[in-house]
Structure formats: C-alpha cells, structure tokens
Short mmCIF file of C-alpha atoms and ligand atoms in Angstrom, two decimals:
data_model
loop_
_atom_site.label_atom_id
_atom_site.label_comp_id
_atom_site.label_asym_id
_atom_site.label_seq_id
_atom_site.Cartn_x
_atom_site.Cartn_y
_atom_site.Cartn_z
CA MET E 1 -19.31 -15.37 -18.49
CA GLN E 2 -20.93 -12.10 -17.46
CA ALA E 3 -18.69 -9.04 -17.95
CA PRO E 4 -17.76 -7.08 -14.79
CA HIS E 5 -19.65 -3.81 -14.57
CA LYS E 6 -18.03 -2.06 -11.64
CA GLU E 7 -14.53 -0.72 -12.02
CA HIS E 8 -12.25 1.00 -9.56
CA LEU E 9 -8.82 2.46 -10.17
CA TYR E 10 -6.72 3.12 -7.09
CA LYS E 11 -3.33 4.66 -6.76
CA LEU E 12 -1.34 2.94 -3.99
CA LEU E 13 2.02 4.00 -2.59
CA VAL E 14 4.73 1.60 -1.47
CA ILE E 15 7.12 3.38 0.86
CA GLY E 16 9.74 2.62 3.50
CA ASP E 17 13.50 2.72 4.06
CA LEU E 18 16.15 1.85 1.51
CA GLY E 19 16.37 -1.82 0.55
CA VAL E 20 13.47 -3.11 2.67
CA GLY E 21 12.00 -4.89 -0.37
CA LYS E 22 9.45 -2.47 -1.87
CA THR E 23 10.38 -3.23 -5.48
CA SER E 24 10.58 -6.96 -4.75
CA ILE E 25 7.11 -7.01 -3.20
CA ILE E 26 5.64 -5.28 -6.24
CA LYS E 27 7.53 -7.59 -8.61
CA ARG E 28 6.28 -10.65 -6.78
CA TYR E 29 2.72 -9.34 -6.67
CA VAL E 30 2.50 -8.18 -10.28
CA HIS E 31 4.96 -10.40 -12.18
CA GLN E 32 5.20 -13.44 -9.86
CA ASN E 33 8.99 -13.37 -9.76
CA PHE E 34 11.85 -12.50 -7.42
CA SER E 35 15.49 -11.54 -7.82
CA SER E 36 18.11 -11.46 -5.07
CA HIS E 37 20.03 -8.87 -7.08
CA TYR E 38 19.62 -5.39 -5.55
CA ARG E 39 19.27 -2.31 -7.73
CA ALA E 40 18.19 0.87 -5.92
CA THR E 41 15.04 2.53 -7.24
CA ILE E 42 15.71 5.92 -8.80
CA GLY E 43 12.88 8.32 -7.97
CA VAL E 44 9.72 6.39 -8.68
CA ASP E 45 8.53 3.34 -10.62
CA PHE E 46 5.05 2.07 -11.53
CA ALA E 47 3.25 -1.20 -11.96
CA LEU E 48 -0.36 -2.13 -12.61
CA LYS E 49 -2.20 -5.04 -11.00
CA VAL E 50 -5.72 -6.02 -12.01
CA LEU E 51 -7.86 -7.76 -9.39
CA HIS E 52 -11.09 -9.53 -10.14
CA TRP E 53 -12.53 -8.59 -6.80
CA ASP E 54 -15.84 -10.39 -7.24
CA PRO E 55 -17.77 -11.57 -10.32
CA GLU E 56 -19.06 -8.03 -10.92
CA THR E 57 -16.11 -5.91 -9.85
CA VAL E 58 -12.67 -5.21 -11.23
CA VAL E 59 -10.13 -3.28 -9.16
CA ARG E 60 -7.11 -1.82 -10.93
CA LEU E 61 -4.21 -1.01 -8.65
CA GLN E 62 -1.63 1.48 -9.78
CA LEU E 63 1.36 0.70 -7.54
CA TRP E 64 3.85 3.51 -7.06
CA ASP E 65 7.24 2.24 -5.96
CA ILE E 66 8.84 5.20 -4.21
CA ALA E 67 12.63 5.24 -3.73
CA GLY E 68 13.67 4.75 -0.10
CA GLN E 69 16.89 6.67 -0.56
CA GLU E 70 16.93 9.86 1.51
CA ARG E 71 18.36 11.97 -1.29
CA PHE E 72 15.17 11.42 -3.31
CA GLY E 73 13.01 12.36 -0.30
CA ASN E 74 11.78 15.82 -1.25
CA MET E 75 11.30 14.89 -4.86
CA THR E 76 9.24 11.75 -4.26
CA ARG E 77 6.73 13.35 -1.85
CA VAL E 78 4.99 15.10 -4.77
CA TYR E 79 4.01 11.64 -5.98
CA TYR E 80 1.84 11.08 -2.87
CA ARG E 81 -0.89 13.21 -4.41
CA GLU E 82 -4.29 11.52 -4.90
CA ALA E 83 -3.17 8.15 -3.56
CA MET E 84 -5.99 6.21 -1.92
CA GLY E 85 -3.83 3.95 0.21
CA ALA E 86 -0.30 2.85 1.02
CA PHE E 87 1.94 0.06 2.19
CA ILE E 88 4.71 1.02 4.55
CA VAL E 89 7.43 -1.62 4.47
CA PHE E 90 10.24 -2.48 6.89
CA ASP E 91 12.85 -5.23 6.92
CA VAL E 92 12.49 -7.64 9.86
CA THR E 93 16.25 -8.21 9.90
CA ARG E 94 17.10 -4.50 10.30
CA PRO E 95 15.57 -2.90 13.44
CA ALA E 96 16.43 0.61 12.21
CA THR E 97 13.99 0.19 9.35
CA PHE E 98 11.23 -0.54 11.86
CA GLU E 99 12.23 2.49 13.92
CA ALA E 100 11.70 4.60 10.79
CA VAL E 101 8.12 3.36 10.29
CA ALA E 102 6.48 5.93 12.56
CA LYS E 103 8.30 8.71 10.69
CA TRP E 104 7.10 7.38 7.30
CA LYS E 105 3.54 7.21 8.63
CA SER E 106 3.44 10.70 10.13
CA ASP E 107 5.08 12.14 7.03
CA LEU E 108 2.45 10.46 4.86
CA ASP E 109 -0.41 11.68 7.07
CA SER E 110 0.92 15.24 6.94
CA LYS E 111 1.01 15.23 3.14
CA LEU E 112 -1.97 13.13 2.15
CA SER E 113 -5.58 12.73 3.23
CA LEU E 114 -8.89 11.72 1.70
CA PRO E 115 -11.22 14.43 0.34
CA ASN E 116 -13.23 14.16 3.59
CA GLY E 117 -10.09 14.93 5.61
CA LYS E 118 -9.66 11.41 6.96
CA PRO E 119 -6.30 9.65 6.67
CA VAL E 120 -5.81 7.20 3.80
CA SER E 121 -5.68 3.48 4.65
CA VAL E 122 -2.19 2.17 5.32
CA VAL E 123 -1.05 -1.43 5.84
CA LEU E 124 2.29 -2.20 7.50
CA LEU E 125 4.46 -4.92 5.93
CA ALA E 126 7.14 -6.68 7.99
CA ASN E 127 9.10 -7.97 5.01
CA LYS E 128 11.82 -10.64 4.62
CA CYS E 129 10.12 -12.87 7.20
CA ASP E 130 11.82 -15.83 5.46
CA GLN E 131 15.04 -14.61 7.12
CA GLY E 132 13.95 -14.73 10.76
CA LYS E 133 12.19 -12.45 13.17
CA ASP E 134 14.83 -10.24 14.74
CA VAL E 135 12.53 -7.31 15.32
CA LEU E 136 9.65 -7.26 17.79
CA ILE E 137 7.30 -8.86 15.30
CA ASN E 138 7.38 -12.18 17.13
CA ASN E 139 5.33 -10.37 19.76
CA GLY E 140 1.99 -10.06 17.98
CA LEU E 141 0.44 -8.05 20.78
CA LYS E 142 3.03 -5.29 20.52
CA MET E 143 2.61 -5.04 16.78
CA ASP E 144 -1.18 -4.86 17.09
CA GLN E 145 -0.75 -2.12 19.68
CA PHE E 146 1.79 -0.28 17.53
CA CYS E 147 -0.58 -0.38 14.55
CA LYS E 148 -3.47 0.90 16.62
CA GLU E 149 -1.41 3.76 18.05
CA HIS E 150 -0.11 4.81 14.64
CA GLY E 151 -3.33 4.35 12.69
CA PHE E 152 -2.47 1.37 10.48
CA VAL E 153 -5.46 -0.65 9.29
CA GLY E 154 -3.46 -3.88 9.55
CA TRP E 155 -0.03 -5.52 9.42
CA PHE E 156 1.39 -8.63 7.78
CA GLU E 157 4.63 -10.56 7.89
CA THR E 158 5.59 -10.84 4.23
CA SER E 159 8.25 -12.38 2.08
CA ALA E 160 8.72 -11.33 -1.52
CA LYS E 161 11.18 -14.19 -1.85
CA GLU E 162 8.85 -16.93 -0.62
CA ASN E 163 5.62 -15.24 -1.71
CA ILE E 164 4.15 -15.01 1.78
CA ASN E 165 1.11 -12.85 2.62
CA ILE E 166 1.44 -10.34 -0.22
CA ASP E 167 -1.95 -11.14 -1.75
CA GLU E 168 -3.51 -11.13 1.72
CA ALA E 169 -2.04 -7.72 2.59
CA SER E 170 -3.29 -6.27 -0.66
CA ARG E 171 -6.80 -7.61 -0.13
CA CYS E 172 -6.84 -6.09 3.34
CA LEU E 173 -5.84 -2.68 1.98
CA VAL E 174 -8.31 -2.80 -0.92
CA LYS E 175 -11.12 -3.81 1.43
CA HIS E 176 -10.50 -0.73 3.56
CA ILE E 177 -10.23 1.54 0.52
CA LEU E 178 -13.54 0.27 -0.86
CA ALA E 179 -15.18 0.95 2.51
CA ASN E 180 -13.63 4.46 2.61
CA GLU E 181 -14.94 5.10 -0.86
CA CYS E 182 -18.47 4.21 0.23
CA ASP E 183 -18.15 6.80 3.02
CA LEU E 184 -16.84 9.37 0.54
CA MET E 185 -19.65 8.73 -1.93
CA GLU E 186 -22.22 9.17 0.82
CA SER E 187 -20.69 12.50 1.83
CA ILE E 188 -20.77 13.93 -1.71
CA GLU E 189 -23.84 15.74 -2.99
CA PRO E 190 -25.31 13.96 -6.03
CA ASP E 191 -24.40 16.51 -8.72
CA VAL E 192 -21.05 17.61 -7.29
CA VAL E 193 -17.94 15.67 -8.26
CA LYS E 194 -14.95 16.51 -6.12
CA PRO E 195 -11.75 16.85 -8.16
CA HIS E 196 -9.82 14.43 -5.91
CA LEU E 197 -12.09 11.58 -6.86
CA THR E 198 -11.27 11.67 -10.53
CA SER E 199 -8.14 9.61 -9.82
CA SER E 200 -10.13 6.74 -8.38
CA LYS E 201 -12.58 6.64 -11.27
CA VAL E 202 -15.62 5.60 -9.28
CA VAL E 203 -18.16 3.88 -11.45
CA SER E 204 -20.21 2.66 -8.56
CA CYS E 205 -19.70 1.64 -4.99
CA SER E 206 -18.99 -2.02 -4.21
CA GLY E 207 -17.43 -4.08 -1.48
CA CYS E 208 -18.84 -1.79 1.18
CA ALA E 209 -19.14 -3.48 4.53
CA LYS E 210 -22.19 -1.38 5.28
CA SER E 211 -24.18 -2.44 2.23
N1 GTP G 301 15.39 -12.86 1.76
C1 GTP G 301 14.64 -11.88 1.24
N2 GTP G 301 15.24 -10.90 0.54
C2 GTP G 301 14.44 -9.92 0.02
C3 GTP G 301 13.04 -9.92 0.21
N3 GTP G 301 12.53 -8.81 -0.40
C4 GTP G 301 13.58 -8.18 -0.94
N4 GTP G 301 14.74 -8.84 -0.71
C5 GTP G 301 16.08 -8.44 -1.13
O1 GTP G 301 16.40 -7.20 -0.53
C6 GTP G 301 17.15 -6.38 -1.43
C7 GTP G 301 16.45 -5.03 -1.62
O2 GTP G 301 15.20 -5.27 -2.25
P1 GTP G 301 14.45 -4.14 -3.10
O3 GTP G 301 13.14 -4.71 -3.46
O4 GTP G 301 15.30 -3.61 -4.18
O5 GTP G 301 14.31 -3.00 -1.97
P2 GTP G 301 13.64 -1.54 -2.12
O6 GTP G 301 12.96 -1.27 -0.85
O7 GTP G 301 12.82 -1.47 -3.35
O8 GTP G 301 14.93 -0.62 -2.27
P3 GTP G 301 14.96 0.96 -2.74
O9 GTP G 301 14.13 1.05 -3.97
O10 GTP G 301 16.39 1.26 -3.04
O11 GTP G 301 14.46 1.76 -1.62
C8 GTP G 301 17.29 -7.17 -2.73
O12 GTP G 301 18.55 -7.82 -2.73
C9 GTP G 301 16.16 -8.21 -2.64
O13 GTP G 301 16.46 -9.40 -3.34
C10 GTP G 301 12.44 -10.99 0.96
O14 GTP G 301 11.23 -11.08 1.19
N5 GTP G 301 13.31 -11.94 1.45
#
C-alpha cells in the first residue's frame, strides 16, 4: 500500500454547557466507548484522532475537551488559541443548554479567528438525541435558519450513547477546515510563513473543493 504523503494536524475545540456530553462524544469518537457515569471535566482534557481522509492524506485531530463549568470559564479561554475549528454542543433534553449556544458562539468568535481574519469553522451538535427531541430540533427549518444566522457551517443530531452522527459531524467540520486552509495558503506569499499556521502543520493542500 502506498504511504500517505499529505499530513494535516488540526486543533479542534469541543465546547458547550456543563454535562451536555462533550467528553462522551470525544470518548465515543476516539475510543469507541461510552459510560453513563458522569465526572465533570476539570479545566481541559485532550485526545487525538487520526483520520485516513483519502488514500494520500492523513488528518490528525487534536480534540480539546473544554470544561463546561462556569468557574473554569476565564481559565479555559486561553486554550482557544490556534484552534482551526470547533464543535459547540448542547443537550436536546435541556433547553437552557440550547439557549446558551449563541453565547458560546459569539464568545468563540470574539476570541478566535483564522490568520486571514475570518471566523473558524464551527459545527453545532444537538447531543443525546437518543433521549427524545424536546428542544426545537424537530423543526429542521428553524435549526438551519439558526445556524445560518449564527455562522455555523452545519448541525447534527448526535448521540454519544448510540454512536449517532459523530463521524459525520467530524467529516463535515474537517471538510470545511481543509477548504479554509486552501484559502489561507492562497493568501500567503510563497516565502512568508505566518506564525499561526505552525499549529496546523501544513504539508500541502488537499481536500479543497476548488481544486
Ligand atoms: N443518553 C445519553 N446520555 C449521554 C450522552 N452523552 C453524554 N451523556 C451522559 O451525560 C452525562 C454528561 O456527559 P459528559 O460527557 O461528562 O458531559 P460534558 O459536557 O463533558 O460535561 P463537563 O465536562 O462537566 O462540562 C454523562 O452521564 C453521560 O453519560 C448521549 O448521547 N446520550
């Protein structure tokens, strides 16, 4: 088998209110397991997922699991630095966690942007969909509209418990990040490397919709 020759390393944030399932989503995605036992995240946690994007390309995702607890708020924001994308998660059984989504998004946009000044790609996850659809997510049109208004690149109903849509949501986010990276590469002069890009270790540009 031919060895992959394009590699990308992306830092991704997973944020949202307390107990919405951020850690569980990462655990399901990276370790293929789930626990119903709840243990609050203290500060920040990490996990690495390797994706064989296509036969020539490997994408390494560094997932930063940021504590939802308010008391860690100011501390955790420093970890946003140099992220290339994010998932914002809410719990479909707790409407208040959906109401907080716009705040998470505007906070993220105020603290993080791409080197070209554009916002980073963010996918919204309506988690715990195995438990019902109490929030407005059963109205697809409203969610699409909400995402458009708030600048999300997409949204998915997910379940860490039942392993629903987590891979799909990740692929959607990575696809947008790869496309953003193509734009960034085009805007950079050939012999100038912007310091921000060192975190995403660009070997070459792939997956670009415009190619
Ligand atoms: N039914 C169901 N329960 C879930 C799902 N995802 C997470 N949970 C449960 O929800 C609780 C909180 O999950 P966590 O993953 O710890 O939530 P978190 O967002 O990481 O919490 P903090 O780190 O404290 O902000 C745990 O008891 C999980 O088992 C899901 O998709 N379905």
